[in-house]
Amino acid sequence: MSHRPAPEHTHPDDVPVQAALAALADPVRLRLVRELALAADWERACGTFDVPVGKAALSHHFAVLRSSGLIEQRDLGARRVNRLRRTEFDARFPGLLDLVLREG
């Protein structure tokens, strides 16, 4: 059983465009979003991303993505798994994810 608190999420409807753009401007976060776009919902655990940052920095990047409405996380046993909130984010910012994902 995990003793860490459940992640807090911000719905994309509550995110200003500046926060969404800032979240997507960071190369590590953009890489996380791009990898999640290729994965099924809840398929990728936090530790499965090959990014050049330590665990604490990675946790910070996931927190920024949650607070900008881009991802949702939940705990499955000892693993925290992720889902790109594509449908909700696209409804709030039509075309933005398509644009940044296409640029990769």
Tab-separated table of N, CA and C in Angstrom, residues 4-92:
chain	number	residue	atom	x	y	z
A	4	ARG	N	2.014	7.616	-0.148
A	4	ARG	CA	2.098	8.937	-0.743
A	4	ARG	C	0.689	9.424	-1.059
A	5	PRO	N	0.502	10.745	-1.022
A	5	PRO	CA	-0.829	11.273	-1.326
A	5	PRO	C	-1.178	11.079	-2.793
A	6	ALA	N	-2.452	10.977	-3.062
A	6	ALA	CA	-2.910	10.869	-4.445
A	6	ALA	C	-2.575	12.171	-5.165
A	7	PRO	N	-2.243	12.086	-6.446
A	7	PRO	CA	-1.900	13.304	-7.193
A	7	PRO	C	-3.110	14.225	-7.341
A	8	GLU	N	-2.844	15.526	-7.294
A	8	GLU	CA	-3.897	16.514	-7.527
A	8	GLU	C	-3.888	16.899	-8.999
A	9	HIS	N	-5.081	17.067	-9.560
A	9	HIS	CA	-5.207	17.362	-10.980
A	9	HIS	C	-5.942	18.666	-11.210
A	10	THR	N	-5.590	19.335	-12.278
A	10	THR	CA	-6.283	20.537	-12.721
A	10	THR	C	-6.961	20.203	-14.037
A	11	HIS	N	-8.239	20.503	-14.134
A	11	HIS	CA	-8.943	20.252	-15.389
A	11	HIS	C	-8.492	21.269	-16.426
A	12	PRO	N	-8.332	20.860	-17.663
A	12	PRO	CA	-7.904	21.802	-18.705
A	12	PRO	C	-8.778	23.057	-18.803
A	13	ASP	N	-10.068	22.961	-18.475
A	13	ASP	CA	-10.942	24.137	-18.529
A	13	ASP	C	-10.487	25.238	-17.573
A	14	ASP	N	-9.707	24.865	-16.554
A	14	ASP	CA	-9.249	25.821	-15.550
A	14	ASP	C	-7.831	26.316	-15.801
A	15	VAL	N	-7.283	26.005	-16.966
A	15	VAL	CA	-5.884	26.331	-17.273
A	15	VAL	C	-5.822	27.516	-18.240
A	16	PRO	N	-5.073	28.577	-17.874
A	16	PRO	CA	-4.864	29.665	-18.827
A	16	PRO	C	-3.939	29.209	-19.962
A	17	VAL	N	-4.105	29.794	-21.122
A	17	VAL	CA	-3.293	29.395	-22.266
A	17	VAL	C	-1.803	29.563	-21.971
A	18	GLN	N	-1.425	30.589	-21.203
A	18	GLN	CA	-0.013	30.808	-20.886
A	18	GLN	C	0.568	29.625	-20.119
A	19	ALA	N	-0.206	29.047	-19.199
A	19	ALA	CA	0.261	27.891	-18.422
A	19	ALA	C	0.426	26.672	-19.320
A	20	ALA	N	-0.503	26.474	-20.242
A	20	ALA	CA	-0.396	25.351	-21.176
A	20	ALA	C	0.833	25.498	-22.059
A	21	LEU	N	1.053	26.691	-22.570
A	21	LEU	CA	2.216	26.931	-23.437
A	21	LEU	C	3.518	26.774	-22.661
A	22	ALA	N	3.558	27.262	-21.427
A	22	ALA	CA	4.769	27.130	-20.611
A	22	ALA	C	5.072	25.659	-20.328
A	23	ALA	N	4.038	24.876	-20.056
A	23	ALA	CA	4.242	23.447	-19.787
A	23	ALA	C	4.810	22.742	-21.004
A	24	LEU	N	4.313	23.098	-22.173
A	24	LEU	CA	4.752	22.449	-23.409
A	24	LEU	C	6.072	22.999	-23.941
A	25	ALA	N	6.526	24.124	-23.411
A	25	ALA	CA	7.764	24.742	-23.896
A	25	ALA	C	9.011	24.032	-23.387
A	26	ASP	N	8.900	23.309	-22.281
A	26	ASP	CA	10.065	22.623	-21.722
A	26	ASP	C	10.337	21.340	-22.508
A	27	PRO	N	11.590	21.107	-22.925
A	27	PRO	CA	11.880	19.922	-23.751
A	27	PRO	C	11.612	18.590	-23.053
A	28	VAL	N	11.835	18.505	-21.755
A	28	VAL	CA	11.571	17.246	-21.041
A	28	VAL	C	10.070	16.989	-20.981
A	29	ARG	N	9.304	18.019	-20.647
A	29	ARG	CA	7.849	17.837	-20.577
A	29	ARG	C	7.265	17.538	-21.948
A	30	LEU	N	7.789	18.184	-22.966
A	30	LEU	CA	7.306	17.909	-24.318
A	30	LEU	C	7.585	16.457	-24.702
A	31	ARG	N	8.729	15.971	-24.319
A	31	ARG	CA	9.063	14.560	-24.591
A	31	ARG	C	8.102	13.616	-23.861
A	32	LEU	N	7.787	13.939	-22.615
A	32	LEU	CA	6.837	13.122	-21.857
A	32	LEU	C	5.475	13.106	-22.543
A	33	VAL	N	5.017	14.270	-22.970
A	33	VAL	CA	3.720	14.370	-23.646
A	33	VAL	C	3.743	13.588	-24.957
A	34	ARG	N	4.816	13.714	-25.703
A	34	ARG	CA	4.909	12.986	-26.986
A	34	ARG	C	4.894	11.477	-26.769
A	35	GLU	N	5.603	11.012	-25.751
A	35	GLU	CA	5.604	9.571	-25.477
A	35	GLU	C	4.228	9.104	-24.999
A	36	LEU	N	3.562	9.914	-24.185
A	36	LEU	CA	2.218	9.539	-23.734
A	36	LEU	C	1.220	9.539	-24.882
A	37	ALA	N	1.429	10.402	-25.868
A	37	ALA	CA	0.528	10.445	-27.023
A	37	ALA	C	0.588	9.145	-27.822
A	38	LEU	N	1.704	8.438	-27.736
A	38	LEU	CA	1.871	7.179	-28.466
A	38	LEU	C	1.447	5.955	-27.654
A	39	ALA	N	1.129	6.159	-26.381
A	39	ALA	CA	0.815	5.042	-25.482
A	39	ALA	C	-0.680	4.987	-25.197
A	40	ALA	N	-1.140	3.815	-24.836
A	40	ALA	CA	-2.522	3.667	-24.390
A	40	ALA	C	-2.674	4.309	-23.013
A	41	ASP	N	-3.891	4.723	-22.686
A	41	ASP	CA	-4.151	5.291	-21.367
A	41	ASP	C	-3.707	4.328	-20.274
A	42	TRP	N	-3.040	4.865	-19.280
A	42	TRP	CA	-2.601	4.144	-18.082
A	42	TRP	C	-1.555	3.072	-18.366
A	43	GLU	N	-0.934	3.094	-19.538
A	43	GLU	CA	0.071	2.103	-19.909
A	43	GLU	C	1.453	2.460	-19.371
A	44	ARG	N	1.769	3.756	-19.285
A	44	ARG	CA	3.123	4.193	-18.934
A	44	ARG	C	3.232	4.609	-17.468
A	45	ALA	N	4.101	3.937	-16.760
A	45	ALA	CA	4.411	4.327	-15.385
A	45	ALA	C	5.490	5.407	-15.428
A	46	CYS	N	5.554	6.203	-14.376
A	46	CYS	CA	6.503	7.320	-14.332
A	46	CYS	C	7.943	6.883	-14.574
A	47	GLY	N	8.327	5.735	-14.060
A	47	GLY	CA	9.701	5.281	-14.177
A	47	GLY	C	10.076	4.703	-15.530
A	48	THR	N	9.146	4.690	-16.481
A	48	THR	CA	9.417	4.067	-17.774
A	48	THR	C	9.862	5.055	-18.847
A	49	PHE	N	9.990	6.327	-18.489
A	49	PHE	CA	10.385	7.340	-19.460
A	49	PHE	C	11.893	7.520	-19.418
A	50	ASP	N	12.507	7.535	-20.591
A	50	ASP	CA	13.953	7.721	-20.689
A	50	ASP	C	14.233	9.204	-20.913
A	51	VAL	N	14.342	9.930	-19.800
A	51	VAL	CA	14.599	11.366	-19.872
A	51	VAL	C	15.844	11.684	-19.048
A	52	PRO	N	16.572	12.731	-19.430
A	52	PRO	CA	17.860	13.032	-18.798
A	52	PRO	C	17.748	13.851	-17.515
A	53	VAL	N	16.825	13.461	-16.627
A	53	VAL	CA	16.671	14.161	-15.349
A	53	VAL	C	16.538	13.135	-14.230
A	54	GLY	N	16.826	13.560	-13.015
A	54	GLY	CA	16.692	12.694	-11.854
A	54	GLY	C	15.239	12.538	-11.435
A	55	LYS	N	15.046	11.707	-10.437
A	55	LYS	CA	13.691	11.379	-9.979
A	55	LYS	C	12.944	12.619	-9.463
A	56	ALA	N	13.625	13.468	-8.686
A	56	ALA	CA	12.964	14.660	-8.145
A	56	ALA	C	12.553	15.617	-9.266
A	57	ALA	N	13.439	15.821	-10.234
A	57	ALA	CA	13.109	16.699	-11.360
A	57	ALA	C	11.977	16.106	-12.190
A	58	LEU	N	11.992	14.794	-12.369
A	58	LEU	CA	10.926	14.138	-13.129
A	58	LEU	C	9.585	14.323	-12.412
A	59	SER	N	9.577	14.177	-11.103
A	59	SER	CA	8.346	14.401	-10.330
A	59	SER	C	7.839	15.825	-10.531
A	60	HIS	N	8.748	16.784	-10.546
A	60	HIS	CA	8.362	18.174	-10.782
A	60	HIS	C	7.741	18.334	-12.169
A	61	HIS	N	8.340	17.725	-13.184
A	61	HIS	CA	7.802	17.828	-14.544
A	61	HIS	C	6.399	17.230	-14.623
A	62	PHE	N	6.191	16.087	-13.966
A	62	PHE	CA	4.850	15.502	-13.950
A	62	PHE	C	3.864	16.414	-13.228
A	63	ALA	N	4.292	17.060	-12.148
A	63	ALA	CA	3.408	17.984	-11.418
A	63	ALA	C	3.006	19.158	-12.301
A	64	VAL	N	3.949	19.686	-13.077
A	64	VAL	CA	3.635	20.790	-13.989
A	64	VAL	C	2.634	20.325	-15.047
A	65	LEU	N	2.826	19.137	-15.574
A	65	LEU	CA	1.900	18.613	-16.589
A	65	LEU	C	0.508	18.391	-16.006
A	66	ARG	N	0.439	17.935	-14.762
A	66	ARG	CA	-0.872	17.775	-14.100
A	66	ARG	C	-1.536	19.136	-13.903
A	67	SER	N	-0.763	20.115	-13.409
A	67	SER	CA	-1.350	21.422	-13.106
A	67	SER	C	-1.735	22.195	-14.361
A	68	SER	N	-1.188	21.804	-15.497
A	68	SER	CA	-1.560	22.457	-16.751
A	68	SER	C	-2.649	21.683	-17.496
A	69	GLY	N	-3.179	20.650	-16.869
A	69	GLY	CA	-4.291	19.907	-17.451
A	69	GLY	C	-3.914	18.930	-18.538
A	70	LEU	N	-2.617	18.698	-18.729
A	70	LEU	CA	-2.180	17.823	-19.821
A	70	LEU	C	-2.229	16.344	-19.492
A	71	ILE	N	-1.982	15.996	-18.251
A	71	ILE	CA	-1.977	14.569	-17.898
A	71	ILE	C	-2.811	14.322	-16.653
A	72	GLU	N	-3.156	13.083	-16.508
A	72	GLU	CA	-3.818	12.578	-15.311
A	72	GLU	C	-2.984	11.397	-14.836
A	73	GLN	N	-2.860	11.247	-13.528
A	73	GLN	CA	-2.079	10.155	-12.958
A	73	GLN	C	-2.913	9.429	-11.919
A	74	ARG	N	-2.610	8.152	-11.748
A	74	ARG	CA	-3.217	7.378	-10.664
A	74	ARG	C	-2.238	6.311	-10.232
A	75	ASP	N	-2.406	5.870	-9.019
A	75	ASP	CA	-1.524	4.854	-8.458
A	75	ASP	C	-2.106	3.471	-8.685
A	76	LEU	N	-1.256	2.580	-9.189
A	76	LEU	CA	-1.587	1.156	-9.338
A	76	LEU	C	-0.544	0.399	-8.546
A	77	GLY	N	-0.881	0.017	-7.324
A	77	GLY	CA	0.117	-0.596	-6.464
A	77	GLY	C	1.230	0.390	-6.187
A	78	ALA	N	2.453	-0.018	-6.418
A	78	ALA	CA	3.600	0.853	-6.168
A	78	ALA	C	3.905	1.769	-7.356
A	79	ARG	N	3.218	1.559	-8.458
A	79	ARG	CA	3.496	2.344	-9.670
A	79	ARG	C	2.491	3.483	-9.822
A	80	ARG	N	2.965	4.611	-10.323
A	80	ARG	CA	2.076	5.716	-10.692
A	80	ARG	C	2.027	5.728	-12.217
A	81	VAL	N	0.817	5.575	-12.745
A	81	VAL	CA	0.638	5.498	-14.191
A	81	VAL	C	-0.008	6.779	-14.713
A	82	ASN	N	0.147	6.991	-16.001
A	82	ASN	CA	-0.197	8.268	-16.613
A	82	ASN	C	-1.134	8.115	-17.802
A	83	ARG	N	-1.893	9.183	-18.012
A	83	ARG	CA	-2.778	9.269	-19.171
A	83	ARG	C	-2.710	10.689	-19.703
A	84	LEU	N	-2.489	10.843	-20.997
A	84	LEU	CA	-2.575	12.141	-21.644
A	84	LEU	C	-4.049	12.511	-21.746
A	85	ARG	N	-4.409	13.683	-21.273
A	85	ARG	CA	-5.812	14.116	-21.295
A	85	ARG	C	-6.126	14.761	-22.651
A	86	ARG	N	-5.928	14.000	-23.679
A	86	ARG	CA	-6.015	14.501	-25.061
A	86	ARG	C	-7.385	15.091	-25.377
A	87	THR	N	-8.429	14.359	-25.092
A	87	THR	CA	-9.779	14.821	-25.434
A	87	THR	C	-10.126	16.102	-24.696
A	88	GLU	N	-9.880	16.135	-23.388
A	88	GLU	CA	-10.205	17.304	-22.581
A	88	GLU	C	-9.336	18.505	-22.976
A	89	PHE	N	-8.042	18.251	-23.209
A	89	PHE	CA	-7.126	19.332	-23.566
A	89	PHE	C	-7.463	19.890	-24.946
A	90	ASP	N	-7.790	18.991	-25.882
A	90	ASP	CA	-8.169	19.435	-27.232
A	90	ASP	C	-9.446	20.269	-27.213
A	91	ALA	N	-10.376	19.944	-26.318
A	91	ALA	CA	-11.612	20.729	-26.217
A	91	ALA	C	-11.307	22.139	-25.723
A	92	ARG	N	-10.336	22.261	-24.829
A	92	ARG	CA	-9.974	23.579	-24.262
A	92	ARG	C	-9.091	24.376	-25.226
